Amino acid sequence: MSFRDVQSAIHFLKENPSYQHEKPYAFRFALSSNDIPQSNMEMQKVEPITITDIRGFEQDYSLDVNGFTILELDSKLGYHDFYDSERVKVYFAELEDLLEYHLGASKVKVFRHGLRKRHPTFPISTGEAYHYDQPTSVAHIDTTPTEEAEEVRRQYGAEASDLLNRHSQWINIWKPLKGPLNDWPLTVCDASTVQSKGDLEAADLLYPDLMTENYQVYARSYYKWYYLSDHLPSELMVFKQADSRSGSGPGVPHCSFYNPLVPDGEEPRESIEARALVFYDD
């Protein structure tokens, strides 16, 4: 371990034989009846897990080999603009141009984003609903190959049939809104250390108007986890979640973690994560 590597805890899906005949699921809204459990998933906390700092070695990690990379972007937006639903679209356009250039893509669409703003007491609950989503320490992949295709259909309608015949990827782009950030940072797992069969379990997430599918992750000792210390707002963690190309490996498991090296007085984390569909002509 280097002096900036850390040991922390991550939550994983607990293995359960019932998943052989009942798919894992979770309702993302409160049910009015107790007849159906809110979820049939149980998580287990695993520690210590070594999380390696890539600061100074960012160039050693690539989207093709590891499933993630660091790209630079000096956005035109100021801090408050990211909380403005209209102004933030400028950032989406910047991301689309950046990904087209660096990935050699012919078409990119940012289709969804999320903001997280850690409450000062988190992970200790206040007993009330948070105004913003909080960091999650549950390892997961946002989508599956099947769900990626469904998202293409949702986003493109009649144009989807043509796009589904092209090489496509679901790419996430994460960055802090203030920095340098060390408070509850993002950690990504090297996709080359993950097996699609055996390490991952497809799960249904049910919302009032939508059902999606993601991958939950089982704990394995051979995973390699990474983070970027002193993460600046101009530094983008770009990581793959799905790839339509035959033989492509799994997406990148990711989550956040308590960082024992966070400097005294650092403000609670604020971050934005965007999701993009990326298409290629090859």
C-alpha positions as YAML, in Angstrom:
chain: A
units: angstrom
residues:
- id: 1
  name: MET
  ca: [0.00, 0.00, 0.00]
- id: 2
  name: SER
  ca: [1.15, 3.54, -0.73]
- id: 3
  name: PHE
  ca: [0.65, 6.24, 1.88]
- id: 4
  name: ARG
  ca: [-2.51, 7.41, 0.06]
- id: 5
  name: ASP
  ca: [-4.06, 3.96, -0.30]
- id: 6
  name: VAL
  ca: [-6.81, 3.34, 2.21]
- id: 7
  name: GLN
  ca: [-8.71, 0.52, 3.84]
- id: 8
  name: SER
  ca: [-12.44, 0.93, 4.19]
- id: 9
  name: ALA
  ca: [-15.77, -0.94, 3.96]
- id: 10
  name: ILE
  ca: [-17.99, -1.74, 1.00]
- id: 11
  name: HIS
  ca: [-21.40, -3.41, 0.99]
- id: 12
  name: PHE
  ca: [-22.11, -6.31, -1.37]
- id: 13
  name: LEU
  ca: [-25.10, -8.48, -2.17]
- id: 14
  name: LYS
  ca: [-25.26, -11.42, 0.20]
- id: 15
  name: GLU
  ca: [-25.42, -14.72, -1.65]
- id: 16
  name: ASN
  ca: [-28.80, -16.43, -1.37]
- id: 17
  name: PRO
  ca: [-29.87, -19.73, -2.99]
- id: 18
  name: SER
  ca: [-33.37, -18.30, -3.51]
- id: 19
  name: TYR
  ca: [-32.02, -16.15, -6.36]
- id: 20
  name: GLN
  ca: [-31.92, -19.32, -8.47]
- id: 21
  name: HIS
  ca: [-35.72, -19.14, -8.71]
- id: 22
  name: GLU
  ca: [-36.58, -15.60, -7.54]
- id: 23
  name: LYS
  ca: [-34.87, -12.62, -9.12]
- id: 24
  name: PRO
  ca: [-33.52, -9.99, -6.72]
- id: 25
  name: TYR
  ca: [-35.63, -6.84, -6.65]
- id: 26
  name: ALA
  ca: [-36.17, -3.59, -4.76]
- id: 27
  name: PHE
  ca: [-39.03, -1.11, -4.84]
- id: 28
  name: ARG
  ca: [-37.67, 2.43, -4.99]
- id: 29
  name: PHE
  ca: [-40.83, 3.90, -3.48]
- id: 30
  name: ALA
  ca: [-42.82, 3.16, -0.34]
- id: 31
  name: LEU
  ca: [-45.44, 0.46, -0.77]
- id: 32
  name: SER
  ca: [-48.92, 1.04, 0.62]
- id: 33
  name: SER
  ca: [-49.25, -2.57, 1.73]
- id: 34
  name: ASN
  ca: [-47.06, -4.94, 3.71]
- id: 35
  name: ASP
  ca: [-48.14, -7.90, 1.62]
- id: 36
  name: ILE
  ca: [-45.05, -7.58, -0.59]
- id: 37
  name: PRO
  ca: [-41.59, -7.05, 0.93]
- id: 38
  name: GLN
  ca: [-39.90, -3.80, -0.10]
- id: 39
  name: SER
  ca: [-36.94, -5.87, -1.30]
- id: 40
  name: ASN
  ca: [-35.68, -9.43, -1.23]
- id: 41
  name: MET
  ca: [-32.04, -8.35, -1.22]
- id: 42
  name: GLU
  ca: [-29.76, -8.45, 1.80]
- id: 43
  name: MET
  ca: [-26.42, -6.70, 1.82]
- id: 44
  name: GLN
  ca: [-23.28, -7.63, 3.72]
- id: 45
  name: LYS
  ca: [-20.60, -5.24, 4.90]
- id: 46
  name: VAL
  ca: [-17.09, -6.36, 3.98]
- id: 47
  name: GLU
  ca: [-13.96, -4.85, 5.49]
- id: 48
  name: PRO
  ca: [-11.16, -4.11, 5.30]
- id: 49
  name: ILE
  ca: [-10.97, -3.56, 1.54]
- id: 50
  name: THR
  ca: [-7.88, -1.92, 0.13]
- id: 51
  name: ILE
  ca: [-8.67, 0.97, -2.22]
- id: 52
  name: THR
  ca: [-5.67, 2.13, -4.25]
- id: 53
  name: ASP
  ca: [-5.04, 5.78, -5.04]
- id: 54
  name: ILE
  ca: [-4.30, 6.36, -8.74]
- id: 55
  name: ARG
  ca: [-3.12, 9.95, -8.27]
- id: 56
  name: GLY
  ca: [0.03, 10.35, -10.38]
- id: 57
  name: PHE
  ca: [-0.73, 7.17, -12.32]
- id: 58
  name: GLU
  ca: [-3.98, 8.21, -14.02]
- id: 59
  name: GLN
  ca: [-2.55, 7.44, -17.47]
- id: 60
  name: ASP
  ca: [-2.09, 3.76, -16.52]
- id: 61
  name: TYR
  ca: [-5.84, 3.07, -16.59]
- id: 62
  name: SER
  ca: [-7.96, 2.92, -19.73]
- id: 63
  name: LEU
  ca: [-11.57, 2.39, -20.69]
- id: 64
  name: ASP
  ca: [-10.69, -0.59, -22.90]
- id: 65
  name: VAL
  ca: [-8.53, -2.47, -20.38]
- id: 66
  name: ASN
  ca: [-9.82, -1.44, -16.94]
- id: 67
  name: GLY
  ca: [-13.24, -0.02, -17.80]
- id: 68
  name: PHE
  ca: [-12.41, 3.47, -16.52]
- id: 69
  name: THR
  ca: [-10.24, 6.47, -17.29]
- id: 70
  name: ILE
  ca: [-9.70, 10.07, -16.18]
- id: 71
  name: LEU
  ca: [-10.48, 12.91, -18.60]
- id: 72
  name: GLU
  ca: [-10.04, 16.65, -18.09]
- id: 73
  name: LEU
  ca: [-12.78, 19.23, -18.66]
- id: 74
  name: ASP
  ca: [-12.83, 22.88, -17.61]
- id: 75
  name: SER
  ca: [-16.57, 23.43, -17.76]
- id: 76
  name: LYS
  ca: [-18.07, 26.82, -18.55]
- id: 77
  name: LEU
  ca: [-20.47, 26.34, -15.67]
- id: 78
  name: GLY
  ca: [-20.03, 27.70, -12.19]
- id: 79
  name: TYR
  ca: [-20.81, 25.77, -9.03]
- id: 80
  name: HIS
  ca: [-24.45, 26.91, -8.73]
- id: 81
  name: ASP
  ca: [-25.19, 26.20, -12.40]
- id: 82
  name: PHE
  ca: [-25.06, 22.46, -11.78]
- id: 83
  name: TYR
  ca: [-28.14, 22.77, -9.57]
- id: 84
  name: ASP
  ca: [-30.05, 24.60, -12.32]
- id: 85
  name: SER
  ca: [-32.01, 22.13, -14.49]
- id: 86
  name: GLU
  ca: [-31.61, 24.31, -17.58]
- id: 87
  name: ARG
  ca: [-28.05, 25.58, -17.15]
- id: 88
  name: VAL
  ca: [-26.73, 22.07, -16.49]
- id: 89
  name: LYS
  ca: [-27.59, 21.16, -20.09]
- id: 90
  name: VAL
  ca: [-24.53, 23.17, -21.12]
- id: 91
  name: TYR
  ca: [-22.45, 20.66, -19.19]
- id: 92
  name: PHE
  ca: [-24.17, 17.77, -20.96]
- id: 93
  name: ALA
  ca: [-23.25, 19.26, -24.34]
- id: 94
  name: GLU
  ca: [-19.65, 19.64, -23.15]
- id: 95
  name: LEU
  ca: [-19.60, 15.98, -22.15]
- id: 96
  name: GLU
  ca: [-21.02, 14.87, -25.46]
- id: 97
  name: ASP
  ca: [-18.31, 16.74, -27.37]
- id: 98
  name: LEU
  ca: [-15.60, 15.45, -25.03]
- id: 99
  name: LEU
  ca: [-16.65, 11.80, -25.36]
- id: 100
  name: GLU
  ca: [-16.99, 12.01, -29.13]
- id: 101
  name: TYR
  ca: [-13.45, 13.35, -29.36]
- id: 102
  name: HIS
  ca: [-11.70, 11.07, -26.86]
- id: 103
  name: LEU
  ca: [-13.61, 7.86, -27.62]
- id: 104
  name: GLY
  ca: [-13.89, 8.30, -31.37]
- id: 105
  name: ALA
  ca: [-17.66, 8.04, -31.13]
- id: 106
  name: SER
  ca: [-20.04, 9.10, -33.88]
- id: 107
  name: LYS
  ca: [-22.99, 9.87, -31.59]
- id: 108
  name: VAL
  ca: [-23.29, 10.62, -27.86]
- id: 109
  name: LYS
  ca: [-26.34, 11.47, -25.79]
- id: 110
  name: VAL
  ca: [-26.34, 12.34, -22.09]
- id: 111
  name: PHE
  ca: [-29.75, 11.10, -21.04]
- id: 112
  name: ARG
  ca: [-29.80, 11.26, -17.25]
- id: 113
  name: HIS
  ca: [-27.94, 12.74, -14.33]
- id: 114
  name: GLY
  ca: [-27.97, 12.77, -10.56]
- id: 115
  name: LEU
  ca: [-26.67, 15.08, -7.86]
- id: 116
  name: ARG
  ca: [-25.46, 13.97, -4.45]
- id: 117
  name: LYS
  ca: [-24.85, 16.28, -1.54]
- id: 118
  name: ARG
  ca: [-23.74, 14.62, 1.65]
- id: 119
  name: HIS
  ca: [-25.57, 15.72, 4.76]
- id: 120
  name: PRO
  ca: [-23.04, 16.64, 7.48]
- id: 121
  name: THR
  ca: [-24.37, 13.86, 9.75]
- id: 122
  name: PHE
  ca: [-24.35, 11.11, 7.10]
- id: 123
  name: PRO
  ca: [-24.06, 8.12, 7.48]
- id: 124
  name: ILE
  ca: [-25.82, 8.72, 10.79]
- id: 125
  name: SER
  ca: [-29.50, 9.18, 9.95]
- id: 126
  name: THR
  ca: [-31.29, 12.38, 10.89]
- id: 127
  name: GLY
  ca: [-34.61, 10.54, 11.05]
- id: 128
  name: GLU
  ca: [-35.94, 12.71, 8.22]
- id: 129
  name: ALA
  ca: [-35.78, 12.45, 4.45]
- id: 130
  name: TYR
  ca: [-32.66, 13.97, 2.89]
- id: 131
  name: HIS
  ca: [-33.12, 16.80, 0.41]
- id: 132
  name: TYR
  ca: [-30.42, 15.29, -1.85]
- id: 133
  name: ASP
  ca: [-29.31, 11.73, -2.50]
- id: 134
  name: GLN
  ca: [-26.52, 10.60, -0.21]
- id: 135
  name: PRO
  ca: [-23.39, 8.61, -1.09]
- id: 136
  name: THR
  ca: [-23.96, 4.87, -1.37]
- id: 137
  name: SER
  ca: [-21.46, 2.27, -0.15]
- id: 138
  name: VAL
  ca: [-23.28, -0.56, -1.99]
- id: 139
  name: ALA
  ca: [-21.26, -1.87, -4.94]
- id: 140
  name: HIS
  ca: [-23.31, -2.00, -8.13]
- id: 141
  name: ILE
  ca: [-23.32, -1.56, -11.90]
- id: 142
  name: ASP
  ca: [-26.03, 0.79, -13.13]
- id: 143
  name: THR
  ca: [-27.26, -1.36, -15.99]
- id: 144
  name: THR
  ca: [-27.09, -4.68, -17.81]
- id: 145
  name: PRO
  ca: [-26.68, -5.29, -21.55]
- id: 146
  name: THR
  ca: [-30.42, -6.02, -21.78]
- id: 147
  name: GLU
  ca: [-31.30, -2.80, -19.97]
- id: 148
  name: GLU
  ca: [-28.89, -0.78, -22.09]
- id: 149
  name: ALA
  ca: [-30.83, -1.87, -25.20]
- id: 150
  name: GLU
  ca: [-34.10, -0.92, -23.48]
- id: 151
  name: GLU
  ca: [-32.69, 2.51, -22.70]
- id: 152
  name: VAL
  ca: [-31.76, 3.01, -26.36]
- id: 153
  name: ARG
  ca: [-35.38, 2.23, -27.25]
- id: 154
  name: ARG
  ca: [-36.68, 4.65, -24.61]
- id: 155
  name: GLN
  ca: [-34.40, 7.46, -25.74]
- id: 156
  name: TYR
  ca: [-34.59, 7.08, -29.51]
- id: 157
  name: GLY
  ca: [-37.96, 5.53, -30.35]
- id: 158
  name: ALA
  ca: [-38.20, 4.78, -34.09]
- id: 159
  name: GLU
  ca: [-34.49, 5.46, -34.57]
- id: 160
  name: ALA
  ca: [-33.55, 2.77, -32.05]
- id: 161
  name: SER
  ca: [-33.69, -0.20, -34.42]
- id: 162
  name: ASP
  ca: [-30.86, 1.25, -36.49]
- id: 163
  name: LEU
  ca: [-28.81, 2.27, -33.47]
- id: 164
  name: LEU
  ca: [-29.14, -1.18, -31.90]
- id: 165
  name: ASN
  ca: [-27.29, -2.60, -34.90]
- id: 166
  name: ARG
  ca: [-24.30, -0.41, -34.06]
- id: 167
  name: HIS
  ca: [-21.64, -0.78, -31.42]
- id: 168
  name: SER
  ca: [-22.84, 1.08, -28.34]
- id: 169
  name: GLN
  ca: [-21.81, 1.69, -24.74]
- id: 170
  name: TRP
  ca: [-23.41, 3.06, -21.60]
- id: 171
  name: ILE
  ca: [-20.85, 5.39, -20.04]
- id: 172
  name: ASN
  ca: [-21.02, 7.17, -16.67]
- id: 173
  name: ILE
  ca: [-19.20, 10.42, -15.97]
- id: 174
  name: TRP
  ca: [-18.61, 11.41, -12.32]
- id: 175
  name: LYS
  ca: [-17.03, 14.51, -10.83]
- id: 176
  name: PRO
  ca: [-17.08, 16.54, -7.62]
- id: 177
  name: LEU
  ca: [-18.66, 19.99, -7.66]
- id: 178
  name: LYS
  ca: [-16.11, 21.28, -5.16]
- id: 179
  name: GLY
  ca: [-12.56, 20.19, -4.63]
- id: 180
  name: PRO
  ca: [-10.06, 18.94, -4.02]
- id: 181
  name: LEU
  ca: [-12.36, 16.20, -2.74]
- id: 182
  name: ASN
  ca: [-11.50, 13.34, -0.38]
- id: 183
  name: ASP
  ca: [-14.78, 13.14, 1.56]
- id: 184
  name: TRP
  ca: [-16.75, 9.97, 0.67]
- id: 185
  name: PRO
  ca: [-15.11, 9.72, -2.78]
- id: 186
  name: LEU
  ca: [-16.10, 7.44, -5.63]
- id: 187
  name: THR
  ca: [-14.33, 4.11, -5.93]
- id: 188
  name: VAL
  ca: [-14.32, 2.03, -9.10]
- id: 189
  name: CYS
  ca: [-13.46, -1.63, -9.52]
- id: 190
  name: ASP
  ca: [-11.14, -2.71, -12.32]
- id: 191
  name: ALA
  ca: [-13.54, -4.44, -14.72]
- id: 192
  name: SER
  ca: [-10.81, -6.86, -15.80]
- id: 193
  name: THR
  ca: [-10.95, -8.42, -12.31]
- id: 194
  name: VAL
  ca: [-14.71, -9.08, -12.49]
- id: 195
  name: GLN
  ca: [-16.40, -12.14, -14.02]
- id: 196
  name: SER
  ca: [-19.78, -11.60, -15.65]
- id: 197
  name: LYS
  ca: [-20.90, -15.07, -14.55]
- id: 198
  name: GLY
  ca: [-20.65, -15.71, -10.86]
- id: 199
  name: ASP
  ca: [-19.67, -12.26, -9.58]
- id: 200
  name: LEU
  ca: [-22.80, -10.35, -10.65]
- id: 201
  name: GLU
  ca: [-26.54, -10.79, -10.16]
- id: 202
  name: ALA
  ca: [-29.12, -8.99, -12.29]
- id: 203
  name: ALA
  ca: [-31.76, -7.24, -10.17]
- id: 204
  name: ASP
  ca: [-34.98, -5.36, -10.88]
- id: 205
  name: LEU
  ca: [-35.42, -1.81, -9.55]
- id: 206
  name: LEU
  ca: [-39.06, -0.75, -9.51]
- id: 207
  name: TYR
  ca: [-40.16, 2.88, -9.62]
- id: 208
  name: PRO
  ca: [-43.73, 4.25, -9.79]
- id: 209
  name: ASP
  ca: [-43.54, 4.62, -13.58]
- id: 210
  name: LEU
  ca: [-40.57, 2.48, -14.60]
- id: 211
  name: MET
  ca: [-38.79, -0.82, -14.03]
- id: 212
  name: THR
  ca: [-35.07, -1.02, -14.73]
- id: 213
  name: GLU
  ca: [-32.42, -3.70, -14.33]
- id: 214
  name: ASN
  ca: [-28.97, -3.34, -12.83]
- id: 215
  name: TYR
  ca: [-26.22, -5.62, -11.54]
- id: 216
  name: GLN
  ca: [-25.68, -6.24, -7.87]
- id: 217
  name: VAL
  ca: [-22.20, -7.41, -6.95]
- id: 218
  name: TYR
  ca: [-21.02, -10.33, -4.82]
- id: 219
  name: ALA
  ca: [-17.93, -9.92, -2.63]
- id: 220
  name: ARG
  ca: [-14.73, -11.37, -4.05]
- id: 221
  name: SER
  ca: [-11.18, -11.13, -2.74]
- id: 222
  name: TYR
  ca: [-9.68, -10.74, -6.22]
- id: 223
  name: TYR
  ca: [-11.35, -7.44, -7.10]
- id: 224
  name: LYS
  ca: [-9.09, -4.40, -7.42]
- id: 225
  name: TRP
  ca: [-10.58, -1.10, -6.22]
- id: 226
  name: TYR
  ca: [-9.31, 2.40, -7.06]
- id: 227
  name: TYR
  ca: [-10.00, 6.06, -6.29]
- id: 228
  name: LEU
  ca: [-8.51, 9.46, -7.09]
- id: 229
  name: SER
  ca: [-7.30, 11.44, -4.09]
- id: 230
  name: ASP
  ca: [-7.70, 15.24, -4.04]
- id: 231
  name: HIS
  ca: [-10.23, 14.86, -6.84]
- id: 232
  name: LEU
  ca: [-10.71, 18.18, -8.65]
- id: 233
  name: PRO
  ca: [-13.93, 19.40, -10.33]
- id: 234
  name: SER
  ca: [-12.05, 19.49, -13.65]
- id: 235
  name: GLU
  ca: [-11.22, 15.77, -13.42]
- id: 236
  name: LEU
  ca: [-13.84, 13.39, -14.76]
- id: 237
  name: MET
  ca: [-14.02, 9.74, -13.76]
- id: 238
  name: VAL
  ca: [-15.33, 8.14, -16.94]
- id: 239
  name: PHE
  ca: [-16.36, 4.50, -16.58]
- id: 240
  name: LYS
  ca: [-18.18, 1.91, -18.63]
- id: 241
  name: GLN
  ca: [-21.43, 0.32, -17.46]
- id: 242
  name: ALA
  ca: [-22.34, -1.76, -20.51]
- id: 243
  name: ASP
  ca: [-20.94, -2.58, -23.95]
- id: 244
  name: SER
  ca: [-22.91, -4.13, -26.80]
- id: 245
  name: ARG
  ca: [-19.86, -5.60, -28.52]
- id: 246
  name: SER
  ca: [-19.73, -9.38, -28.35]
- id: 247
  name: GLY
  ca: [-17.10, -10.60, -25.90]
- id: 248
  name: SER
  ca: [-16.89, -7.34, -24.00]
- id: 249
  name: GLY
  ca: [-16.39, -7.71, -20.28]
- id: 250
  name: PRO
  ca: [-18.77, -6.45, -17.61]
- id: 251
  name: GLY
  ca: [-19.29, -2.86, -16.61]
- id: 252
  name: VAL
  ca: [-17.44, -1.26, -13.71]
- id: 253
  name: PRO
  ca: [-18.76, -1.91, -10.19]
- id: 254
  name: HIS
  ca: [-18.64, 1.30, -8.21]
- id: 255
  name: CYS
  ca: [-19.78, 2.99, -5.00]
- id: 256
  name: SER
  ca: [-18.52, 5.47, -2.42]
- id: 257
  name: PHE
  ca: [-16.58, 4.84, 0.75]
- id: 258
  name: TYR
  ca: [-15.66, 6.47, 4.03]
- id: 259
  name: ASN
  ca: [-12.15, 7.84, 3.57]
- id: 260
  name: PRO
  ca: [-10.16, 7.90, 6.82]
- id: 261
  name: LEU
  ca: [-7.63, 10.23, 5.15]
- id: 262
  name: VAL
  ca: [-10.11, 13.06, 4.59]
- id: 263
  name: PRO
  ca: [-8.48, 16.29, 5.85]
- id: 264
  name: ASP
  ca: [-9.96, 18.01, 8.88]
- id: 265
  name: GLY
  ca: [-12.37, 20.74, 7.85]
- id: 266
  name: GLU
  ca: [-13.06, 19.48, 4.33]
- id: 267
  name: GLU
  ca: [-16.64, 20.25, 3.29]
- id: 268
  name: PRO
  ca: [-19.09, 17.36, 2.77]
- id: 269
  name: ARG
  ca: [-19.01, 15.88, -0.70]
- id: 270
  name: GLU
  ca: [-21.10, 17.32, -3.53]
- id: 271
  name: SER
  ca: [-20.99, 15.56, -6.89]
- id: 272
  name: ILE
  ca: [-22.71, 15.07, -10.22]
- id: 273
  name: GLU
  ca: [-22.92, 11.84, -12.18]
- id: 274
  name: ALA
  ca: [-24.11, 11.83, -15.78]
- id: 275
  name: ARG
  ca: [-25.08, 8.82, -17.88]
- id: 276
  name: ALA
  ca: [-24.48, 8.73, -21.62]
- id: 277
  name: LEU
  ca: [-25.26, 6.43, -24.53]
- id: 278
  name: VAL
  ca: [-22.30, 6.29, -26.90]
- id: 279
  name: PHE
  ca: [-22.43, 4.93, -30.45]
- id: 280
  name: TYR
  ca: [-19.68, 4.00, -32.90]
- id: 281
  name: ASP
  ca: [-19.58, 3.42, -36.65]
- id: 282
  name: ASP
  ca: [-17.16, 0.48, -36.41]
...
